[in-house]
Amino acid sequence: MAFTAPPIQSAATPPATGKMRYTDYPLAMGVITTIFFMWGFLTVLNDILIPHLKSVFELNYARAMLVQFTFFGAYFLMSLPAGRLVAALGYKKGIIAGLAIAALGAFGFWPAALLHSYAAFLGALFVLATGITVLQVAANPYVALLGPERTSSSRLTLAQAMNSLGTTLGPLFGGLLILSSVSTTIPDDVRKAPATVQLVQTLNTAAPAQALDAIRHAAAPPLVAAINDAAATALDRLPASDVAASVSRLDPTQLADVLDKLPGDALLDTLVAQSPQQLAALPTERLTGALDKLAASPLDAAQATQLANVHRALLPETAQQLQAYRQKQAQLVQRPYLGLGIALLLLAVGVGLFKLPALTESTEQADPQHHTLLDALRHPHVAFGVLAIFFYVGAEVSIGSFMVNYLSLPEIGHMSQQQASHYVSLYWGGAMVGRLAGSALLVRFNPRKLLALFAGVAGLLVLTTMLTQGHVAMGSVIAIGLFNSIMFPTIFALGIERMGPLTGKASSLLIMAIVGGALLPWIQGNLADRLGIQHAFVLPLLCYGYIVFYGLRGSLIRDIATSSSASTAGNV
């Protein structure tokens, strides 16, 4: 998302006052950009909640994506009620109401954790998202109206840059306080020992038979260190049963240090080979992680039966320890969201203390004809814009939602989930950098063509992510955030261009289209369960293809829309 070209001013629109100024209300602009920061921060925490709740409740990818389905589904269900609320209260009171509702949702995470209920978490998330929907409906057009029309899109993109600052810091905050970090117990001298270095080289480059012979005869300490340091795909080419036999001779502490490095088939064979007493001797967090990894893996019927047998073989006290650990993990979200709820209430009080301008001239109060949503949707650039927002938000959220799990894959990043959360921050940080850079680019270049260019590059990066592994796949998926940067504010500004009193209706439609963030991640979750995470990225690829079309053709204002706008303006 980035700075967009200013909307073309209608001939029937009177000249704006203070047209040489960037904004007529700098204090109000500063207050509202703080709100953009907060909702960006809250929204991106979903990317941390997904792997966390997936582990806590042993979810597959499709069920884990109900987090995004619930959150962004609120945009669709609550956008029209939010629009009516803002129309009744005005922008300022509407923003205060949105902050208060979001705070109520954040407070709901405390009882949800006590109940250890996934449904309760989703309910709290829906209330939180309802508050953010109210903020979106009120704040986006409000920022555009805080000064001359020629700089309206620039103001909106500047506010969106603050939103990106929130999405950049959110994963760092969430990764530190919510995601657990499990460290290994491998000494550095063992990692650097000649035997370990030689074994790593053999695993990475030798023929499968030679590599298998090496791990069969390796001593335990270098074997553990080598499995951790070898290339992500080093064990994939070896028979799973033989790998399992080689690591099963390790003691519980050593075995725990290699569990998350094993490919799915080898991990399952390893757990099957353990006695109930040996499973009980494994650290609870490591055994939980291994079972969660297998629960999310595509298993055939025989493998699913084997995994069920592993669960049944657990000693009663082991099962209780796993349950207690999951309960403790669920409670990790309580304090962060309690603090966020308090911050939202304080921000609502702060907004209430400022004297913000009413700006009623572009609201429904200035529309004596009481136009409907269908009137706005008849404008082709609005209708195409609704689809563009749907596909853009769906693609952006899908990529962010899968990134922690994707980067944790052995063949991609081979890292812990907490380490992966830092790269999620880079993904969202790229959007902030892109917005700031885009403000300069859009002064010189046509915004429609620049939108198409950025969407095309994002599509190529998705394709690279699908076809490569290791650092190339990591770099390409993270870089998508940079080219996402200008998309939302550009599409939004082009979608409400020349709409006059219909601006609020067009804005509500565009906000409703954010439901793409609910539906597309869920669809991608189903694809990931069937095809694997990497191949499931075909869905965002198709989304960026549509945005290329919108930039080149769909966003153009047709004659029928222009004449309709002029007629509407003339009746006001």
Coordinates of C-alpha atoms in Angstrom, one line a residue:
M1 CA 0.0 0.0 0.0
A2 CA 1.4 3.4 -0.8
F3 CA 0.6 7.0 -1.7
T4 CA -1.9 7.2 -4.5
A5 CA -2.5 9.9 -7.1
P6 CA -5.1 12.4 -5.9
P7 CA -8.6 11.7 -7.1
I8 CA -9.6 13.7 -10.2
Q9 CA -11.8 16.6 -9.1
S10 CA -15.2 16.7 -10.5
A11 CA -16.2 19.8 -12.5
A12 CA -19.2 20.1 -10.3
T13 CA -17.2 20.1 -7.1
P14 CA -16.5 23.5 -5.6
P15 CA -12.8 24.4 -5.1
A16 CA -11.5 23.3 -1.7
T17 CA -10.5 25.8 0.8
G18 CA -6.8 26.1 1.7
K19 CA -6.0 24.2 -1.5
M20 CA -2.2 24.9 -1.2
R21 CA -2.1 23.1 2.2
Y22 CA -1.5 19.5 2.8
T23 CA -4.1 19.3 5.5
D24 CA -6.4 21.9 7.1
Y25 CA -6.4 20.0 10.4
P26 CA -2.8 18.9 11.4
L27 CA -3.8 18.0 15.0
A28 CA -6.7 15.9 13.8
M29 CA -4.5 14.2 11.3
G30 CA -2.0 13.3 14.0
V31 CA -4.7 11.8 16.2
I32 CA -6.2 9.7 13.5
T33 CA -2.9 8.3 12.3
T34 CA -2.4 6.9 15.8
I35 CA -5.7 5.0 15.4
F36 CA -4.4 3.6 12.1
F37 CA -1.3 2.4 14.0
M38 CA -3.4 0.6 16.6
W39 CA -5.6 -1.3 14.2
G40 CA -2.6 -2.4 12.1
F41 CA -1.0 -3.6 15.3
L42 CA -4.1 -5.6 16.3
T43 CA -4.8 -7.0 12.8
V44 CA -1.3 -8.4 12.3
L45 CA -1.3 -10.1 15.7
N46 CA -3.6 -12.7 14.0
D47 CA -0.5 -13.9 12.2
I48 CA 0.9 -14.8 15.6
L49 CA -2.3 -16.1 17.0
I50 CA -2.7 -18.6 14.1
P51 CA 0.4 -20.8 14.8
H52 CA -0.2 -20.3 18.5
L53 CA -3.8 -21.5 18.6
K54 CA -3.0 -24.1 16.0
S55 CA -0.6 -25.7 18.5
V56 CA -2.8 -25.1 21.6
F57 CA -5.9 -26.7 20.0
E58 CA -4.2 -29.2 17.7
L59 CA -5.8 -27.7 14.6
N60 CA -5.2 -28.4 10.9
Y61 CA -4.5 -25.5 8.6
A62 CA -8.2 -25.1 7.5
R63 CA -9.4 -24.9 11.1
A64 CA -6.6 -22.6 12.1
M65 CA -7.6 -20.2 9.3
L66 CA -10.9 -19.7 11.1
V67 CA -9.0 -17.0 13.0
Q68 CA -8.8 -14.9 9.8
F69 CA -12.3 -16.1 8.6
T70 CA -13.8 -14.8 11.9
F71 CA -11.8 -11.5 12.0
F72 CA -12.3 -10.5 8.4
G73 CA -15.8 -11.9 8.2
A74 CA -16.7 -9.2 10.7
Y75 CA -15.9 -6.6 8.0
F76 CA -18.6 -8.1 5.7
L77 CA -21.2 -8.7 8.4
M78 CA -20.7 -5.5 10.4
S79 CA -19.7 -3.0 7.7
L80 CA -23.3 -1.8 7.0
P81 CA -24.2 -1.6 10.7
A82 CA -20.9 0.3 11.2
G83 CA -21.8 2.7 8.4
R84 CA -25.2 3.4 10.0
L85 CA -23.6 3.9 13.4
V86 CA -21.1 6.4 12.0
A87 CA -23.8 8.2 10.0
A88 CA -25.8 8.6 13.2
L89 CA -22.9 9.5 15.5
G90 CA -20.7 11.4 13.2
Y91 CA -17.0 10.7 12.6
K92 CA -15.6 11.6 16.0
K93 CA -18.1 9.7 18.1
G94 CA -18.0 6.9 15.6
I95 CA -14.2 6.6 16.1
I96 CA -14.7 6.6 19.9
A97 CA -17.3 3.9 19.6
G98 CA -15.1 1.8 17.4
L99 CA -12.2 2.0 19.9
A100 CA -14.5 1.0 22.8
I101 CA -15.9 -2.0 20.9
A102 CA -12.4 -3.1 20.0
A103 CA -11.3 -2.8 23.6
L104 CA -14.2 -5.0 24.7
G105 CA -13.1 -7.7 22.3
A106 CA -9.5 -7.5 23.5
F107 CA -10.7 -8.0 27.1
G108 CA -12.6 -11.1 25.9
F109 CA -9.4 -13.0 25.4
W110 CA -9.0 -13.3 29.2
P111 CA -12.1 -15.5 29.8
A112 CA -11.5 -17.3 26.5
A113 CA -8.1 -18.5 27.8
L114 CA -9.6 -19.5 31.2
L115 CA -12.3 -21.6 29.4
H116 CA -9.6 -23.1 27.1
S117 CA -12.2 -22.7 24.2
Y118 CA -11.3 -22.1 20.6
A119 CA -14.8 -20.9 20.0
A120 CA -14.5 -18.4 22.8
F121 CA -11.3 -17.0 21.2
L122 CA -13.1 -16.7 17.9
G123 CA -16.0 -14.9 19.6
A124 CA -13.7 -12.3 21.3
L125 CA -11.9 -11.9 18.0
F126 CA -15.2 -11.1 16.2
V127 CA -16.0 -8.4 18.7
L128 CA -12.5 -6.9 18.3
A129 CA -12.9 -7.0 14.5
T130 CA -16.3 -5.3 14.8
G131 CA -14.7 -2.4 16.6
I132 CA -12.0 -2.2 13.9
T133 CA -14.6 -2.3 11.2
V134 CA -16.3 0.8 12.7
L135 CA -12.9 2.5 12.8
Q136 CA -12.3 1.6 9.1
V137 CA -15.6 3.0 8.0
A138 CA -15.1 6.2 9.9
A139 CA -11.4 6.9 9.6
N140 CA -10.6 6.1 5.9
P141 CA -12.9 8.7 4.4
Y142 CA -12.4 11.1 7.3
V143 CA -8.6 11.3 6.6
A144 CA -9.4 11.9 2.9
L145 CA -11.6 14.9 3.9
L146 CA -9.1 16.5 6.3
G147 CA -7.8 18.9 3.6
P148 CA -7.7 19.7 -0.1
E149 CA -8.9 17.0 -2.5
R150 CA -5.7 17.1 -4.5
T151 CA -3.8 15.7 -1.4
S152 CA -6.5 13.4 -0.1
S153 CA -5.0 10.2 -1.4
S154 CA -1.6 11.3 -0.1
R155 CA -3.1 11.8 3.4
L156 CA -4.7 8.4 3.3
T157 CA -1.5 6.7 2.3
L158 CA 0.4 8.5 5.0
A159 CA -2.1 7.2 7.6
Q160 CA -1.7 3.8 6.0
A161 CA 2.0 4.1 6.5
M162 CA 1.3 4.4 10.3
N163 CA -0.9 1.3 9.9
S164 CA 2.2 -0.5 8.4
L165 CA 4.3 0.6 11.4
G166 CA 1.8 -1.2 13.6
T167 CA 1.9 -4.3 11.4
T168 CA 5.7 -4.2 11.5
L169 CA 5.9 -4.0 15.3
G170 CA 3.0 -6.4 16.0
P171 CA 4.8 -9.6 15.0
L172 CA 7.8 -8.7 17.2
F173 CA 5.6 -8.0 20.2
G174 CA 3.5 -11.1 19.6
G175 CA 6.5 -13.4 18.9
L176 CA 8.1 -12.2 22.1
L177 CA 5.1 -12.5 24.4
I178 CA 2.9 -15.2 22.8
L179 CA 5.0 -17.6 20.8
S180 CA 7.2 -19.8 22.9
S181 CA 10.9 -20.4 22.0
V182 CA 12.3 -23.8 22.6
S183 CA 16.1 -23.9 22.6
T184 CA 18.3 -26.8 22.0
T185 CA 20.9 -28.1 24.5
I186 CA 23.7 -28.6 21.9
P187 CA 27.1 -27.2 23.1
D188 CA 29.1 -25.1 20.6
D189 CA 32.2 -27.3 20.9
V190 CA 30.1 -30.3 19.8
R191 CA 28.8 -28.3 16.8
K192 CA 32.3 -27.3 15.7
A193 CA 33.9 -30.7 16.3
P194 CA 35.5 -32.3 13.2
A195 CA 33.2 -35.4 13.5
T196 CA 30.1 -33.1 13.4
V197 CA 31.4 -31.0 10.5
Q198 CA 32.2 -34.1 8.5
L199 CA 28.8 -35.6 9.2
V200 CA 27.0 -32.4 8.2
Q201 CA 28.9 -32.5 4.9
T202 CA 28.0 -36.1 4.3
L203 CA 24.3 -35.5 5.0
N204 CA 24.3 -32.5 2.6
T205 CA 26.3 -33.9 -0.3
A206 CA 26.8 -37.7 -0.1
A207 CA 24.7 -40.3 -1.8
P208 CA 21.8 -41.5 0.3
A209 CA 23.3 -44.9 1.0
Q210 CA 26.5 -43.2 2.3
A211 CA 24.6 -40.7 4.3
L212 CA 22.5 -43.4 5.9
D213 CA 25.5 -45.4 6.8
A214 CA 27.1 -42.3 8.4
I215 CA 24.2 -41.6 10.7
R216 CA 23.9 -45.3 11.7
H217 CA 27.4 -45.3 13.0
A218 CA 27.7 -41.7 14.3
A219 CA 28.0 -41.1 18.1
A220 CA 25.0 -39.5 19.7
P221 CA 26.3 -36.0 20.3
P222 CA 27.6 -35.3 16.7
L223 CA 24.5 -37.0 15.3
V224 CA 22.2 -34.6 17.2
A225 CA 24.3 -31.5 16.2
A226 CA 24.5 -32.6 12.6
I227 CA 20.8 -33.2 12.2
N228 CA 20.2 -29.6 13.5
D229 CA 22.9 -28.0 11.3
A230 CA 22.4 -30.0 8.0
A231 CA 20.5 -28.5 5.1
A232 CA 16.7 -28.5 5.5
T233 CA 16.2 -31.2 2.8
A234 CA 19.2 -33.4 3.9
L235 CA 17.0 -36.1 5.6
D236 CA 14.1 -36.0 3.1
R237 CA 16.0 -38.2 0.6
L238 CA 16.6 -41.0 3.2
P239 CA 14.2 -43.8 4.1
A240 CA 12.0 -42.6 6.9
S241 CA 12.2 -46.0 8.8
D242 CA 16.0 -46.0 8.7
V243 CA 16.2 -42.4 10.0
A244 CA 13.8 -43.3 12.8
A245 CA 15.8 -46.3 13.7
S246 CA 19.0 -44.2 13.9
V247 CA 17.6 -41.5 16.1
S248 CA 15.6 -43.8 18.3
R249 CA 18.8 -44.9 20.1
L250 CA 19.2 -41.4 21.5
D251 CA 18.3 -40.6 25.1
P252 CA 15.2 -38.5 25.7
T253 CA 17.1 -35.2 25.9
Q254 CA 19.0 -35.8 22.7
L255 CA 16.0 -37.1 20.9
A256 CA 14.0 -34.0 21.9
D257 CA 16.6 -31.8 20.2
V258 CA 16.1 -33.5 16.8
L259 CA 12.3 -34.1 16.8
D260 CA 11.4 -30.8 15.1
K261 CA 14.1 -31.3 12.5
L262 CA 12.8 -34.7 11.2
P263 CA 10.6 -34.9 8.1
G264 CA 7.0 -35.9 8.8
D265 CA 7.3 -39.6 7.9
A266 CA 10.5 -40.1 9.9
L267 CA 9.0 -38.2 12.9
L268 CA 5.9 -40.4 12.9
D269 CA 8.0 -43.6 12.6
T270 CA 10.2 -42.3 15.5
L271 CA 7.2 -41.7 17.8
V272 CA 5.7 -45.1 16.9
A273 CA 9.0 -46.7 17.9
Q274 CA 8.9 -45.2 21.4
S275 CA 7.4 -47.0 24.4
P276 CA 4.9 -45.1 26.6
Q277 CA 7.6 -44.6 29.1
Q278 CA 10.0 -43.2 26.5
L279 CA 7.3 -40.8 25.3
A280 CA 6.8 -39.7 28.9
A281 CA 10.5 -39.0 29.3
L282 CA 10.5 -36.4 26.5
P283 CA 10.1 -32.8 27.5
T284 CA 6.4 -31.8 27.3
E285 CA 6.9 -28.9 25.0
R286 CA 8.9 -31.0 22.5
L287 CA 6.4 -33.9 22.5
T288 CA 3.5 -31.4 22.0
G289 CA 5.3 -29.7 19.1
A290 CA 5.9 -33.1 17.4
L291 CA 2.3 -34.2 17.8
D292 CA 1.1 -30.8 16.5
K293 CA 3.4 -31.0 13.5
L294 CA 2.0 -34.4 12.6
A295 CA -1.6 -33.3 13.2
A296 CA -1.2 -30.6 10.6
S297 CA 0.6 -32.8 8.1
P298 CA -1.1 -34.5 5.1
L299 CA -1.4 -38.1 6.4
D300 CA -2.8 -41.1 4.6
A301 CA -5.2 -43.4 6.3
A302 CA -2.5 -45.8 7.6
Q303 CA -0.5 -42.9 9.0
A304 CA -3.5 -41.3 10.6
T305 CA -4.2 -44.6 12.4
Q306 CA -0.5 -44.7 13.6
L307 CA -0.8 -41.2 15.0
A308 CA -4.0 -42.1 16.8
N309 CA -2.2 -45.1 18.3
V310 CA 0.5 -42.9 19.5
H311 CA -2.0 -40.7 21.3
R312 CA -3.7 -43.8 22.8
A313 CA -0.3 -45.1 24.0
L314 CA 0.4 -42.1 26.1
L315 CA 0.5 -42.7 29.9
P316 CA -2.4 -41.0 31.7
E317 CA 0.0 -38.6 33.4
T318 CA 1.7 -37.8 30.1
A319 CA -1.7 -36.9 28.6
Q320 CA -2.5 -34.7 31.6
Q321 CA 0.9 -32.9 31.2
L322 CA 0.2 -32.2 27.6
Q323 CA -3.3 -30.8 28.5
A324 CA -1.8 -28.7 31.2
Y325 CA 0.9 -27.4 28.9
R326 CA -1.7 -26.4 26.2
Q327 CA -3.8 -24.7 28.9
K328 CA -0.7 -22.7 30.0
Q329 CA 0.0 -21.8 26.3
A330 CA -3.6 -20.6 25.8
Q331 CA -3.2 -18.2 28.8
L332 CA -0.1 -16.6 27.2
V333 CA -2.5 -14.3 25.2
Q334 CA -4.3 -13.0 28.3
R335 CA -1.9 -10.2 29.4
P336 CA -1.0 -8.9 26.0
Y337 CA -4.6 -8.5 25.0
L338 CA -5.5 -7.0 28.4
G339 CA -2.9 -4.4 27.8
L340 CA -4.1 -3.7 24.3
G341 CA -7.7 -3.3 25.6
I342 CA -6.5 -0.7 28.2
A343 CA -4.6 1.1 25.5
L344 CA -7.7 1.3 23.2
L345 CA -9.8 2.7 26.0
L346 CA -7.1 5.4 26.8
L347 CA -7.0 6.2 23.1
A348 CA -10.8 6.6 23.0
V349 CA -10.6 9.0 25.9
G350 CA -7.9 10.9 24.1
V351 CA -10.0 11.2 21.0
G352 CA -12.9 12.5 23.1
L353 CA -10.8 15.3 24.5
F354 CA -9.8 16.6 21.1
K355 CA -12.0 19.0 19.2
L356 CA -12.1 17.3 15.8
P357 CA -13.9 18.8 12.8
A358 CA -17.3 17.4 11.9
L359 CA -16.8 17.3 8.1
T360 CA -20.5 16.4 7.3
E361 CA -20.5 17.7 3.8
S362 CA -19.5 14.4 2.3
T363 CA -21.6 12.2 4.5
E364 CA -25.1 10.8 4.1
Q365 CA -26.3 13.9 6.0
A366 CA -25.5 15.9 2.8
D367 CA -27.4 13.5 0.6
P368 CA -31.1 14.5 0.5
Q369 CA -31.8 11.7 -2.1
H370 CA -30.7 9.0 0.3
H371 CA -28.9 6.9 -2.3
T372 CA -28.4 3.2 -1.8
L373 CA -25.4 0.9 -2.0
L374 CA -26.6 -0.2 -5.4
D375 CA -26.4 3.4 -6.7
A376 CA -22.7 3.4 -5.8
L377 CA -22.2 -0.1 -7.1
R378 CA -23.5 0.9 -10.6
H379 CA -20.3 2.9 -11.1
P380 CA -18.0 0.4 -12.8
H381 CA -14.8 1.7 -11.1
V382 CA -16.5 1.1 -7.7
A383 CA -17.7 -2.4 -8.6
F384 CA -14.3 -3.4 -10.0
G385 CA -12.7 -1.8 -6.9
V386 CA -14.7 -3.9 -4.5
L387 CA -13.3 -7.0 -6.2
A388 CA -9.8 -5.6 -6.2
I389 CA -10.0 -4.9 -2.4
F390 CA -11.4 -8.4 -1.9
F391 CA -8.5 -10.1 -3.8
Y392 CA -5.8 -7.8 -2.4
V393 CA -6.7 -8.2 1.2
G394 CA -7.2 -11.9 0.7
A395 CA -3.8 -12.3 -0.9
E396 CA -2.0 -10.1 1.7
V397 CA -3.6 -11.8 4.7
S398 CA -3.2 -15.3 3.3
I399 CA 0.6 -14.8 2.8
G400 CA 1.0 -13.2 6.3
S401 CA -1.1 -15.9 7.9
F402 CA 1.0 -18.8 6.5
M403 CA 4.4 -17.2 6.8
V404 CA 5.3 -18.4 10.3
N405 CA 4.4 -22.0 9.4
Y406 CA 5.9 -21.6 5.9
L407 CA 9.3 -20.3 7.1
S408 CA 9.4 -23.0 9.8
L409 CA 9.4 -25.8 7.1
P410 CA 12.6 -27.7 7.0
E411 CA 13.0 -27.1 3.2
I412 CA 12.4 -23.4 3.5
G413 CA 13.7 -21.6 6.7
H414 CA 14.3 -24.5 9.1
M415 CA 13.7 -22.2 12.1
S416 CA 11.5 -22.0 15.2
Q417 CA 8.2 -20.2 15.1
Q418 CA 9.5 -17.4 17.3
Q419 CA 12.4 -16.8 14.8
A420 CA 9.9 -16.9 12.0
S421 CA 7.9 -14.2 13.6
H422 CA 10.8 -11.8 13.1
Y423 CA 10.6 -12.4 9.3
V424 CA 6.8 -11.7 9.4
S425 CA 7.7 -8.3 10.8
L426 CA 10.0 -7.8 7.8
Y427 CA 7.1 -8.7 5.5
W428 CA 4.9 -6.1 7.0
G429 CA 7.8 -3.6 7.3
G430 CA 8.3 -3.8 3.6
A431 CA 4.8 -2.4 3.1
M432 CA 5.7 0.6 5.2
V433 CA 8.9 1.3 3.3
G434 CA 7.0 0.8 0.0
R435 CA 4.4 3.3 1.0
L436 CA 6.9 6.0 1.8
A437 CA 8.8 5.3 -1.4
G438 CA 5.6 5.1 -3.4
S439 CA 4.7 8.6 -2.3
A440 CA 7.7 9.9 -4.4
L441 CA 7.0 7.5 -7.3
L442 CA 3.3 8.5 -7.6
V443 CA 4.3 12.1 -8.0
R444 CA 5.9 11.2 -11.3
F445 CA 4.0 8.1 -12.6
N446 CA 0.4 7.2 -13.3
P447 CA -1.0 5.5 -10.2
R448 CA -3.0 3.0 -12.3
K449 CA 0.0 1.8 -14.2
L450 CA 2.1 1.8 -11.0
L451 CA -0.5 -0.3 -9.3
A452 CA -0.5 -2.8 -12.2
L453 CA 3.3 -2.9 -12.1
F454 CA 3.5 -3.5 -8.3
A455 CA 0.9 -6.3 -8.6
G456 CA 2.7 -7.9 -11.5
V457 CA 6.0 -7.9 -9.5
A458 CA 4.2 -9.3 -6.4
G459 CA 2.8 -12.1 -8.6
L460 CA 6.3 -13.0 -9.9
L461 CA 7.6 -13.1 -6.3
V462 CA 4.7 -15.5 -5.4
L463 CA 5.6 -17.7 -8.4
T464 CA 9.3 -17.7 -7.2
T465 CA 8.2 -18.7 -3.7
M466 CA 6.3 -21.6 -5.2
L467 CA 9.1 -22.9 -7.4
T468 CA 12.2 -22.5 -5.1
Q469 CA 13.4 -23.5 -1.7
G470 CA 15.7 -22.2 1.0
H471 CA 16.9 -18.6 1.1
V472 CA 15.5 -17.8 -2.4
A473 CA 12.0 -18.9 -1.3
M474 CA 12.3 -17.0 2.0
G475 CA 13.5 -13.8 0.3
S476 CA 10.8 -13.8 -2.3
V477 CA 7.9 -14.3 0.1
I478 CA 9.2 -11.6 2.4
A479 CA 9.7 -9.2 -0.5
I480 CA 6.0 -9.4 -1.5
G481 CA 5.2 -7.1 1.4
L482 CA 7.2 -4.3 -0.3
F483 CA 5.1 -4.5 -3.4
N484 CA 1.9 -4.9 -1.5
S485 CA 2.6 -1.4 -0.2
I486 CA 0.7 0.9 -2.6
M487 CA -2.2 -1.4 -3.3
F488 CA -4.8 -0.8 -0.6
P489 CA -4.8 3.0 -0.5
T490 CA -4.5 3.2 -4.2
I491 CA -7.4 0.9 -4.8
F492 CA -9.5 2.6 -2.1
A493 CA -8.8 6.1 -3.4
L494 CA -9.5 5.1 -7.0
G495 CA -12.7 3.3 -5.8
I496 CA -14.2 6.5 -4.2
E497 CA -13.0 8.9 -6.9
R498 CA -15.6 11.5 -8.0
M499 CA -18.4 9.9 -5.8
G500 CA -19.5 13.1 -4.0
P501 CA -22.2 12.3 -1.5
L502 CA -22.0 8.7 -2.5
T503 CA -18.5 8.6 -1.0
G504 CA -19.8 7.0 2.2
K505 CA -21.7 4.3 0.3
A506 CA -18.7 3.5 -1.9
S507 CA -16.5 3.4 1.2
S508 CA -18.8 1.0 3.0
L509 CA -18.7 -1.3 -0.1
L510 CA -14.9 -1.2 -0.2
I511 CA -14.7 -2.0 3.5
M512 CA -17.1 -4.9 3.1
A513 CA -14.8 -6.3 0.5
I514 CA -12.1 -6.7 3.2
V515 CA -14.0 -10.0 3.8
G516 CA -11.5 -11.4 1.3
G517 CA -9.2 -11.7 4.3
A518 CA -11.7 -14.1 5.8
L519 CA -12.5 -16.3 2.8
L520 CA -9.3 -16.6 0.9
P521 CA -7.0 -17.6 3.8
W522 CA -9.5 -20.3 4.6
I523 CA -9.5 -21.5 1.0
Q524 CA -5.7 -21.5 1.0
G525 CA -5.8 -23.4 4.3
N526 CA -7.8 -26.2 2.6
L527 CA -5.4 -26.1 -0.3
A528 CA -2.4 -26.4 2.1
D529 CA -4.0 -29.4 3.8
R530 CA -4.2 -31.1 0.4
L531 CA -1.3 -29.8 -1.6
G532 CA 1.1 -28.5 1.0
I533 CA 1.8 -24.9 2.0
Q534 CA 4.1 -24.1 -0.9
H535 CA 1.7 -25.1 -3.7
A536 CA -1.2 -23.4 -2.0
F537 CA 0.3 -20.0 -2.8
V538 CA -1.3 -20.4 -6.3
L539 CA -4.3 -18.6 -4.8
P540 CA -2.5 -15.2 -4.0
L541 CA -0.9 -15.5 -7.5
L542 CA -4.4 -15.4 -9.1
C543 CA -5.4 -12.5 -6.9
Y544 CA -2.4 -10.4 -8.0
G545 CA -3.4 -11.2 -11.6
Y546 CA -6.8 -9.5 -11.1
I547 CA -5.2 -6.4 -9.5
V548 CA -3.1 -6.0 -12.6
F549 CA -6.3 -5.9 -14.6
Y550 CA -7.8 -3.4 -12.2
G551 CA -4.9 -1.0 -12.5
L552 CA -4.9 -1.1 -16.3
R553 CA -8.6 -1.3 -17.0
G554 CA -11.0 -1.7 -14.1
S555 CA -10.2 1.5 -12.3
L556 CA -10.9 3.8 -15.3
I557 CA -14.0 6.0 -14.8
R558 CA -16.5 5.3 -17.6
D559 CA -18.7 8.0 -19.1
I560 CA -21.8 6.7 -17.3
A561 CA -20.0 7.0 -14.0
T562 CA -18.8 10.5 -14.8
S563 CA -22.2 11.8 -15.9
S564 CA -23.9 10.2 -12.9
S565 CA -21.4 11.8 -10.5
A566 CA -22.0 15.2 -12.1
S567 CA -25.8 14.8 -11.9
T568 CA -25.5 13.8 -8.3
A569 CA -23.3 16.7 -7.5
G570 CA -25.7 19.1 -9.2
N571 CA -28.6 17.9 -7.1
V572 CA -26.8 18.5 -3.8

